[in-house]
Coordinates of C-alpha atoms in Angstrom, one line a residue:
X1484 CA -52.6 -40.6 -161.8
X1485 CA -53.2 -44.1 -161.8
X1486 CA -57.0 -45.5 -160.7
X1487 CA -57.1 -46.8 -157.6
X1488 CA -58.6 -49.6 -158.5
X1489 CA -57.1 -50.3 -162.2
X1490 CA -53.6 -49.3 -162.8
X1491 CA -54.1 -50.0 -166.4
X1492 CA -56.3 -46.9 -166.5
X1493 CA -55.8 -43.0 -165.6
X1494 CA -58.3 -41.7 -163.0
X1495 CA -57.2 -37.9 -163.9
X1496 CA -54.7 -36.2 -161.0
X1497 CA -54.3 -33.2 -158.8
X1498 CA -56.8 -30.2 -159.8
X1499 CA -57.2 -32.3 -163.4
X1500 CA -60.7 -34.2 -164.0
X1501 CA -60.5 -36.8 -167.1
X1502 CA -64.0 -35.8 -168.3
X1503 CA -66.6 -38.3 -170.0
X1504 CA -69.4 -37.2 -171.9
X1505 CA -73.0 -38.6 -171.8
X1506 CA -73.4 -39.9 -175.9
X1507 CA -70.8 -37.5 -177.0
X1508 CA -73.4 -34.6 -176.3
X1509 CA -74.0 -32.5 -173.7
X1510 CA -77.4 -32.9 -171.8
X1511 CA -78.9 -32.5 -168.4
X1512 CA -82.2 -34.2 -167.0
X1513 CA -85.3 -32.1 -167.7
X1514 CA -86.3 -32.7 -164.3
X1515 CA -85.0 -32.4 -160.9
X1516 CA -87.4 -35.4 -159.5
X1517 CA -86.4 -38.1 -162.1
X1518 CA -83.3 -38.6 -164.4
X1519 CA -84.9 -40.6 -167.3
X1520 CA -83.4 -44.2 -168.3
X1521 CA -83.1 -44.7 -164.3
X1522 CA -85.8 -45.1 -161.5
X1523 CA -87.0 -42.0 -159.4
X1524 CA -84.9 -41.8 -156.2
X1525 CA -86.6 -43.9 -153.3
X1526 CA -87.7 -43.4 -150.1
X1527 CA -85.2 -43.8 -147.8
X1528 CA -85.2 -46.7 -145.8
X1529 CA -88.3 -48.2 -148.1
X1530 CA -86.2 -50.1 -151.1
X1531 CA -87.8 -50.8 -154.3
X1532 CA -87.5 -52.4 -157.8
X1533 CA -85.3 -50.4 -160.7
X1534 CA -87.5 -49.7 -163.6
X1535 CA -84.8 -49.5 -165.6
X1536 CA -80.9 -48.7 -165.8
X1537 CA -78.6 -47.7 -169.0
X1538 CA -80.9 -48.7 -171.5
X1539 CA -82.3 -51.6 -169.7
X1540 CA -86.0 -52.1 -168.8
X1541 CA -87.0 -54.3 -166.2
X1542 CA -89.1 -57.2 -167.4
X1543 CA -89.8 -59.1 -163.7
X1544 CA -88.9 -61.5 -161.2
X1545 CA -87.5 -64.5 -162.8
X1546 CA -86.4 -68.5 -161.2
X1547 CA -82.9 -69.4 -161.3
X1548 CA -80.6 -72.1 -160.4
X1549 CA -77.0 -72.5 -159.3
X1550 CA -76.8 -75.9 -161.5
X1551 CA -78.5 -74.2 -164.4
X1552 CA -78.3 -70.5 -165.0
X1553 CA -81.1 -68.5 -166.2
X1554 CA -78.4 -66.3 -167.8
X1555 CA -75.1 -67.4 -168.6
X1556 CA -72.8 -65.3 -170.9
X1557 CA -71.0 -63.2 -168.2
X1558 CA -71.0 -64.5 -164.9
X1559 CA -70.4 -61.7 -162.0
X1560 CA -68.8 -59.4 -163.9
X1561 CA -68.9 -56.9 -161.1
X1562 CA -70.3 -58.5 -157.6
X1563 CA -70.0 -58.1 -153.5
X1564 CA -70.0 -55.5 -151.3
X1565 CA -70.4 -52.7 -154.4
X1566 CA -73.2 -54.6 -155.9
X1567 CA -76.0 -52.2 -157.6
X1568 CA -78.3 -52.7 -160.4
X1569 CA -76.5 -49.9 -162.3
X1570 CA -72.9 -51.4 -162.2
X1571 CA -74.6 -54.4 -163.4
X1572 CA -75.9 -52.6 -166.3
X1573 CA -72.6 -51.0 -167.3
X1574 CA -70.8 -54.3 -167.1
X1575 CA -73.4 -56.3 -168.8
X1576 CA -73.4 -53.8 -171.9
X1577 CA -73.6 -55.5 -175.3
X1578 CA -75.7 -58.5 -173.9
X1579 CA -79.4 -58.8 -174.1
X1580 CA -80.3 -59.2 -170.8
X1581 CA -78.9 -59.0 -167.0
X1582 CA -80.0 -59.7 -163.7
X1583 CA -79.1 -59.2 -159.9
X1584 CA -79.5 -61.7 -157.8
X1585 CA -78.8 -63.1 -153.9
X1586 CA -77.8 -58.8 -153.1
X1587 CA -74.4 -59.2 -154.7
X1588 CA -74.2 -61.4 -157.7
X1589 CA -74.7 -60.3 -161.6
X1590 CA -75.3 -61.9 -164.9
X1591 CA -75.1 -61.4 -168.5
X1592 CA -76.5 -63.2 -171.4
X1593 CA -78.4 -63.3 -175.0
X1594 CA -81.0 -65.2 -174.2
X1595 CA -82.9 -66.6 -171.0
X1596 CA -81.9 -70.8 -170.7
X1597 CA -82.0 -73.4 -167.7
X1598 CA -85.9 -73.4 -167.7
X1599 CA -86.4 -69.9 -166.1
X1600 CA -89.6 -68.6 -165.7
X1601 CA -91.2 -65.7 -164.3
X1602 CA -91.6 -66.4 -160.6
X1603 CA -94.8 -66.8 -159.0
X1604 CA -96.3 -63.8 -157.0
X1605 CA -96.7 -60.9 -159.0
X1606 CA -94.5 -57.6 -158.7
X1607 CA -94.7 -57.9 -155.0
X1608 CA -91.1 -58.4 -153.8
X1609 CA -92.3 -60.4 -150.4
X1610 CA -94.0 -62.8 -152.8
X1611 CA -91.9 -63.1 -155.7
X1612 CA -89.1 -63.4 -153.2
X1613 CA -86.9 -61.2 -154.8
X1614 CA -87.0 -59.2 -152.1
X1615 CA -82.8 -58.9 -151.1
X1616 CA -81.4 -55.7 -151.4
X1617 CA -78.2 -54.6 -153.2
X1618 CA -75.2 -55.0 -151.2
X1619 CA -74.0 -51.8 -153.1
X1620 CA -77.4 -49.9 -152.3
X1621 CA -80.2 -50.8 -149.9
X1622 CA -82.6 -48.6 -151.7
X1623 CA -82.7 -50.8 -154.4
X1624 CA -83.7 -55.0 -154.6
X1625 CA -81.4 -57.2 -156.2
X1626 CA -83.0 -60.9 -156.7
X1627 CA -83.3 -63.1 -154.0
X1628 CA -82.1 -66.9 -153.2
X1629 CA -82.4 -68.5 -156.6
X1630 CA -84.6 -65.4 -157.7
X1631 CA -83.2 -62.8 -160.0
X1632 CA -84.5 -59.7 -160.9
X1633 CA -84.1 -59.5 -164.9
X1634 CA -84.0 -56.5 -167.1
X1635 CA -84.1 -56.2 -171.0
X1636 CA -82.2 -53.8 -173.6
X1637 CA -84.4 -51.5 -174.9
X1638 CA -83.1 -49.1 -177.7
X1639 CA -87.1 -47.6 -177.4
X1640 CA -85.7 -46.9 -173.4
X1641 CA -82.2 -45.8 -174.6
X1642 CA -83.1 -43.3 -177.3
X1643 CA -85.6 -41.7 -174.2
X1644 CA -82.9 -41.5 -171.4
X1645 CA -81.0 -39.5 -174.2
X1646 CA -83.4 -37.4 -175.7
X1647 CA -85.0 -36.4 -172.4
X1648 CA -81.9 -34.4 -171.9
X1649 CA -81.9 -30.9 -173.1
X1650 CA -79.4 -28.7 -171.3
X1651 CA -76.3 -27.8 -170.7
X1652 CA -74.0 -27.1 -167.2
X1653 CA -73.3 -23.6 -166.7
X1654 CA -72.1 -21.2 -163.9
X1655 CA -69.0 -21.9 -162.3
X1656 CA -68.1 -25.6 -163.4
X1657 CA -71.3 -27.3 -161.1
X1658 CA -73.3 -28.7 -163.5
X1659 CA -77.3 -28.0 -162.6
X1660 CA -80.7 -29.4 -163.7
X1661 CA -83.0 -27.9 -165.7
X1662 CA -86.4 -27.5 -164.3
X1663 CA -88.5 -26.9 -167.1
X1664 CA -91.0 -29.7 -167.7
X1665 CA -91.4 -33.3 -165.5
X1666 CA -90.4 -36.2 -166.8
X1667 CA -91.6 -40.2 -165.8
X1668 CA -89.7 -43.0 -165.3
X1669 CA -92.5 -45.4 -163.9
X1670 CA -93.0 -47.2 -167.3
X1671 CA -90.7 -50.7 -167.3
X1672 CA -90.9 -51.9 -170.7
X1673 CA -91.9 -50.2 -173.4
X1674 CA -94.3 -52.4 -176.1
X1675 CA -91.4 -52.2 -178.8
X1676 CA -89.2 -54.0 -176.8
X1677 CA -87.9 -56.9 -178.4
X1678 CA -89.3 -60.2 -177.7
X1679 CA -87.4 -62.6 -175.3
X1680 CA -85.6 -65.5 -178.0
X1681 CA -86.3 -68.5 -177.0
X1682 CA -83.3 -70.5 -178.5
X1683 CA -79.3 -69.0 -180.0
X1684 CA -79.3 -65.7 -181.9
X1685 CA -76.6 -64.2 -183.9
X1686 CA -74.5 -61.7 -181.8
X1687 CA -75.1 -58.4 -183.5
X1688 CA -72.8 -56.0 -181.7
X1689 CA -70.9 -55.8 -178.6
X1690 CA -68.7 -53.4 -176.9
X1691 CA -66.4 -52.7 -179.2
X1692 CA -67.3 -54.8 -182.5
X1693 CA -70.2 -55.4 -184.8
X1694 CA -71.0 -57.9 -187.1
X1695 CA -70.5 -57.7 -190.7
X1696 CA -72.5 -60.7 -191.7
X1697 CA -72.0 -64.4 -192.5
X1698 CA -69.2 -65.3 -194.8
X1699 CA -68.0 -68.2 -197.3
X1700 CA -64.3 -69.8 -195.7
X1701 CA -62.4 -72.7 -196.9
X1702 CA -59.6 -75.1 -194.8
X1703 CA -57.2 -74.6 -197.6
X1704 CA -57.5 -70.7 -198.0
X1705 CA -59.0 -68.7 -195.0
X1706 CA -61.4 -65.7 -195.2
X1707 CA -58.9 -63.8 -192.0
X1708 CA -56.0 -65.5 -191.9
X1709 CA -53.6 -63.2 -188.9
X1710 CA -54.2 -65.9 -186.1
X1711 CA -55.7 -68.9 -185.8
X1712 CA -57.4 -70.3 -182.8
X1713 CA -55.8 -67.9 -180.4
X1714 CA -58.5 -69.3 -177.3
X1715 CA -59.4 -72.3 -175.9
X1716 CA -61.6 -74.5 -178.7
X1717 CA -63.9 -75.8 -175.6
X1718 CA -65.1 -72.0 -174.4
X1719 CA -65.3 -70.5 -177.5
X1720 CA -68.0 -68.1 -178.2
X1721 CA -68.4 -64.3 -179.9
X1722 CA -67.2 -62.4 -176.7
X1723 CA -64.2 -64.8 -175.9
X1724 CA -63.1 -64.2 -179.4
X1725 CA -63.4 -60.6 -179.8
X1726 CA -61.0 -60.3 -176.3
X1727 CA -58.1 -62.6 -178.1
X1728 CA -58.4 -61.0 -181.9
X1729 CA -58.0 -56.9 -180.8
X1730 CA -54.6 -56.3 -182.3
X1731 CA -56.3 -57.2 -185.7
X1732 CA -59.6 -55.5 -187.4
X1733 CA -61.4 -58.2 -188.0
X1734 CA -62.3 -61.8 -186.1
X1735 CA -64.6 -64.2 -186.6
X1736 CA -66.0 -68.0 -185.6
X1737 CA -66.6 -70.7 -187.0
X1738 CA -68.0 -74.5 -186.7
X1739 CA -68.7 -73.6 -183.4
X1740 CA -65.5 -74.2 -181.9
X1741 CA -63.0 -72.0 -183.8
X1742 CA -61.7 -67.9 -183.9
X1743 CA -59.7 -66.6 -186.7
X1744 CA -58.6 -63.0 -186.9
X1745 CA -57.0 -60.4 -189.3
X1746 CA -56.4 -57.9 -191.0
X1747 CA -58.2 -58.2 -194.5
X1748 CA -61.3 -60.7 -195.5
X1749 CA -58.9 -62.9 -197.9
X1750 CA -59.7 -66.4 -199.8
X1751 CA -62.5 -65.4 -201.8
X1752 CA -64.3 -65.1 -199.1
X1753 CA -68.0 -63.7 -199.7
X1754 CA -70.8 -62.7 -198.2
X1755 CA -73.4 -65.5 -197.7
X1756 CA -76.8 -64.2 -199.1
X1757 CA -79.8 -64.6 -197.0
X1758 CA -80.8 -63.5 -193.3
X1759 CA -81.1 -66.5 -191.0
X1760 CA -78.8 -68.8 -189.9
X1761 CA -80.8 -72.0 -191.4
X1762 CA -80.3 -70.1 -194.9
X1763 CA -76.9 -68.6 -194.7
X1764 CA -75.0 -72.3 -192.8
X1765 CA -74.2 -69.6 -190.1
X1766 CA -76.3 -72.0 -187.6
X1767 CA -73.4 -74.3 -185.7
X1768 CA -74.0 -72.8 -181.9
X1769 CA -70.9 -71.7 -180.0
X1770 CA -68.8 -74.1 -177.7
X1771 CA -68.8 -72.3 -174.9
X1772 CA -72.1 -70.6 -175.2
X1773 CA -75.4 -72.4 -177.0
X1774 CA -77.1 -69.1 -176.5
X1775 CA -75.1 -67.6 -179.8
X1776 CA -74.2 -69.0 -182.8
X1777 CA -70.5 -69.6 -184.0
X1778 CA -70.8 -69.9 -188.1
X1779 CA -70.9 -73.3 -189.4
X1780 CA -69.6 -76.0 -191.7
X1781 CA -67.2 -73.4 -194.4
X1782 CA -69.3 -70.7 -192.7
X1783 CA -68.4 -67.8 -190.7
X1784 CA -69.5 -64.8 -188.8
X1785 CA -67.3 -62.2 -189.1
X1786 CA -67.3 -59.1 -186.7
X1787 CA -65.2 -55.7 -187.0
X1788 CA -64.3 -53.5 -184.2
X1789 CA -65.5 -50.6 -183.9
X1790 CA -64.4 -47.0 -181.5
X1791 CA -66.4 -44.0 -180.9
X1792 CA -65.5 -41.0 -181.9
X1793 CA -67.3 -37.8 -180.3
X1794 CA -68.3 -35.3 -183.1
X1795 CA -68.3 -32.3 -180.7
X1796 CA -66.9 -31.2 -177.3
X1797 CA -68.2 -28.6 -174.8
X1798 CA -68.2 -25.1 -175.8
X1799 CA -67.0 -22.4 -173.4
X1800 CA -70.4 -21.1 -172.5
X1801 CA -71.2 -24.5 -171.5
X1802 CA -68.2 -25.0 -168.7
X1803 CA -66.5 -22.9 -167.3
X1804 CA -64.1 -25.5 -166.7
X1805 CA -61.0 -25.4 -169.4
X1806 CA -59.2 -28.5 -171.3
X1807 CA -55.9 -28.4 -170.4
X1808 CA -53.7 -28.2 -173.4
X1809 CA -50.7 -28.8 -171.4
X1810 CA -51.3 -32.4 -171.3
X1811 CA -50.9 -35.2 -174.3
X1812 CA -53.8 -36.6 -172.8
X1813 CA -56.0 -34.9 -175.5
X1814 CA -55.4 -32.7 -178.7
X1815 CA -58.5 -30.4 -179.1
X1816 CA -57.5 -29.6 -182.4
X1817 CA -58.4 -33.4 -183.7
X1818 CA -61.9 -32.7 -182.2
X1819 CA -64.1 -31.1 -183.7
X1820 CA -66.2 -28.5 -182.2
X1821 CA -69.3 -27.2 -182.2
X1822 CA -71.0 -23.9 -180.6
X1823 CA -74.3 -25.5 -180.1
X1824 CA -73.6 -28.2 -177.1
X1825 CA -77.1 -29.5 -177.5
X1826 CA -77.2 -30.9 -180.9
X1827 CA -73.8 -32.9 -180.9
X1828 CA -73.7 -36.9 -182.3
X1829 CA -71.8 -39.8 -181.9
X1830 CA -70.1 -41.5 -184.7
X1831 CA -69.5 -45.1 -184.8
X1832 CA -66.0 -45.9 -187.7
X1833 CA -65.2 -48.8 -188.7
X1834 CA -61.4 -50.3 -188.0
X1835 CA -59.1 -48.7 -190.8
X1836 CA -56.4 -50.6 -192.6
X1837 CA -53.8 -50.1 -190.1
X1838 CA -54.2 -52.0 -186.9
X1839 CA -54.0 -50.3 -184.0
X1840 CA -50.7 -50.5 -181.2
X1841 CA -51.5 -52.7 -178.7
X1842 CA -51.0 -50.6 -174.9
X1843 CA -48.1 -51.4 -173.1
X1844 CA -48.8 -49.4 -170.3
X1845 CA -51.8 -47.5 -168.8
X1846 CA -54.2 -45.6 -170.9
X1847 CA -57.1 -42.9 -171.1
X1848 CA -60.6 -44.8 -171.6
X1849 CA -61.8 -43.3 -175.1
X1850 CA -65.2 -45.0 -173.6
X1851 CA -66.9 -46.9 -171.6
X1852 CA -70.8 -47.5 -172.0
X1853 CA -72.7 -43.9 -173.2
X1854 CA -69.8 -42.3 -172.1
X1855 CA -67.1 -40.5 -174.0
X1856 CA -63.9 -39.3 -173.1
X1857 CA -63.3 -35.6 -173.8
X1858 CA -60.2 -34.8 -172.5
X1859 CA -58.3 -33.2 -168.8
X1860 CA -59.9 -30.3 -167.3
X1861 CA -58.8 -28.3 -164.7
X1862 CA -60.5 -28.7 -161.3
X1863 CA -60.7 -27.1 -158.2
X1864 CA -61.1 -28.4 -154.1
X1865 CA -61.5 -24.7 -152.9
X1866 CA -65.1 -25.9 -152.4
X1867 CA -68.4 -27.9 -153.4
X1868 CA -70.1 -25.0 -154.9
X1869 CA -66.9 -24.4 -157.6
X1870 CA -66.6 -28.5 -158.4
X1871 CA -66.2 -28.8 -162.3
X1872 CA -68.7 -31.7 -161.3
X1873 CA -71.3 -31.4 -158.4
X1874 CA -74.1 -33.2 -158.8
X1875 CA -72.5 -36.8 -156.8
X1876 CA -69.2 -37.2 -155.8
X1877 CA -67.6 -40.2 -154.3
X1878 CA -64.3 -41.2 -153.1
X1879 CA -62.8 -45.1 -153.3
X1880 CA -59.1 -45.2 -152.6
X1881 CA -58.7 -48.8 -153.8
X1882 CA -61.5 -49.9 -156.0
X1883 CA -62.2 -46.8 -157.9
X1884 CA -61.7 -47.1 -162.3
X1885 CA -63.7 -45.7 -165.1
X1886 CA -65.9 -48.4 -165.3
X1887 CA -67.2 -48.2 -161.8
X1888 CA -67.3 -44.4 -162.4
X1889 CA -69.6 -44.6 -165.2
X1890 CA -71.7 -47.2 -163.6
X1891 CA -72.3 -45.1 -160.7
X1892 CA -72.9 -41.7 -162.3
X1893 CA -75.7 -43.9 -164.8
X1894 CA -78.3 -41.4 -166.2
X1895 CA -75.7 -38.4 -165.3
X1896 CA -74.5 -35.9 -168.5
X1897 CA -71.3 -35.9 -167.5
X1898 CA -68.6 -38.2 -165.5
X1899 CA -65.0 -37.7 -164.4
X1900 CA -62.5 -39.2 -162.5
X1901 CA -60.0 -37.7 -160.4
X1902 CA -56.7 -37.9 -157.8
X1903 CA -56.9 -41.9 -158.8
X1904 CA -59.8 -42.3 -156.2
X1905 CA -62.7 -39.8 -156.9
X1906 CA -65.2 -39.2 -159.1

């Protein structure tokens, strides 16, 4: 069945769960007060700040302006009435930073511009004046007029969430926590988190691509030559490119203002020795977004995609739930399994040499943040206590896709998604 609220996506169907998988392993919090890599539940009725969500530490309070964003890569990406500061972390995956602000609004960048600063009045919402809560969850602030509250990636705060996670679901398909040990979650930002840049950096990695490095080019005989300047010269930037080159396996930009994709790096193209942009010519900053840099003069950065592929699956002992076989919507026997559901990996491979059909109608999510898809499993509605899944449930008849699943089920083992409008 289609999702309710993405009929470019399946949101499994009657009695079938499409199941996602928490980093392609299979782990449950250590403690039944606080899921790691997320705040402790509040109070209810008493909101408070987020330490931190998917990865993301909260680094404070911080000015903004509607003339002059404070963060401007992605702008509401997710926003209104379903505003938390989860789904912001989810959609804002790949940049360096997000923030919530005015209770429904969300933004995404690389770096921290238009003259923010931290805002005056400590950690005390009521003086900082981030003190608006989340249209999407009252529990929880979410910035304030021209105040947003700002969070960090942290891969010290990622590798945590996921190693604090040592069990597996058992008993009749409801997953359940494992009590043994406590674990904290009032720390914000670790001191390895990386330091806030102060002017454009060189994109890295984003969802679905990573960069390969900088690279020699010439007008008269192209490092990718499959399509040239598919977007709009004026808005160009790493992200904008990556969405127009995905029918090839590599892109890349250039002189600040132009995208090239393909299949092969062609020309005599070479790598550019050398590890900053002032060395390599790679320093020409991006049209559309002077936070990153988009190559330079015969210069540039080149990116591959990249898919996740999940090394193991659940054994039987683990759930009780079965894959159905029935359906094309996986083929257990291309994954590979393992009988020890605690100790499975994720693989990140590169693009091979053949490109990759381009959907022409809806599809299974392979992934979607730390989440990987590991097939249809049965289900059942006979009550709450037999749920393959019971530790949240949720029902949207019109809004609900994969994304908003996985946002919503942040710091969760597993996630599925069900009848079109549950998960």
């Amino acid at each position: 069945m289609l999702c309710g609220g993405n009929v470019s996506e399946y949101c499994g169907g009657p009695d079938r769960l499409d199941m996602y998988q928490l980093n392609g392993s299979l782990p449950v919090p250590t403690s039944t007060t606080s899921i790691p890599g997320t705040s402790p539940t509040p109070t209810p009725g008493a909101p408070s700040v987020v330490s931190s969500a998917g990865g993301y530490g909260y680094i404070g309070c911080y000015t903004d302006s509607t003339a002059n964003r404070a963060l401007t890569g992605l702008i509401n990406p997710v926003a209104g009435a379903t505003l938390t500061v989860e789904l912001c972390a989810a959609a804002c995956a790949g940049f360096t930073y997000f923030g919530v602000e005015y209770s429904a609004e969300c933004y995404c960048g690389n770096a921290l511009l238009g003259g923010s600063t931290r805002a005056t009045g400590g950690s005390d919402p009521t003086q900082n004046l981030c003190d608006m809560t989340c249209d999407g969850n009252t529990n929880e602030y979410c910035g304030g007029p021209n105040r947003l509250n700002t969070y960090q990636y942290n891969a010290s705060l990622a590798s945590a969430s996921a190693s604090a996670y040592s069990a597996v679901p058992t008993g009749t398909g409801s997953a359940t926590l494992a009590t043994s040990g406590t674990a904290s979650a009032t720390s914000t930002v670790s001191s390895t988190a990386a330091p806030i840049p102060t002017g454009p950096i060189t994109v890295q990695n984003g969802v679905g691509f990573s960069y390969l490095g900088c690279y020699s080019d010439s007008v008269t005989s192209r490092a990718l030559s499959g399509l040239n300047n598919p977007g709009v010269a004026s808005q160009n930037d790493v992200e904008l490119c990556a969405s127009e080159c995905t029918a090839f396996t590599y892109f890349g930009v250039e002189y600040g203002a132009e995208c090239y994709c393909g299949n092969a790096i062609t020309g005599g193209s070479a790598l550019i020795a050398g590890s900053t942009p002032g060395v390599t010519g790679c320093n020409m900053v991006c049209s559309g977004n002077a936070t990153e840099y988009c190559g330079g003069s015969n210069r540039i950065n080149i990116y591959t995609y990249v898919s996740i592929v999940s090394s193991a699956v659940p054994s039987s002992s683990a759930v009780s739930s079965t894959l159905d076989t029935s359906s094309n919507v996986a083929n257990p026997s291309s994954i590979a399994t393992s009988s020890s559901s605690a100790a499975s990996s994720v693989a990140v491979v590169t693009s091979a040499s053949s490109v990759a059909p381009i959907p022409t109608g809806p599809v299974h999510v392979q992934a979607v943040g730390n989440y990987v898809y590991q097939g249809c499993w049965n289900d059942t509605q006979q009550n709450s206590n037999t749920r393959t899944l019971s530790g949240f449930a949720y029902f949207n008849t019109t809004g609900m896709t994969v994304e908003l699943c996985a946002a919503q089920c942040a710091g969760y083992a597993w996630m599925g998604v069900e009848y079109g409008q549950e998960w």
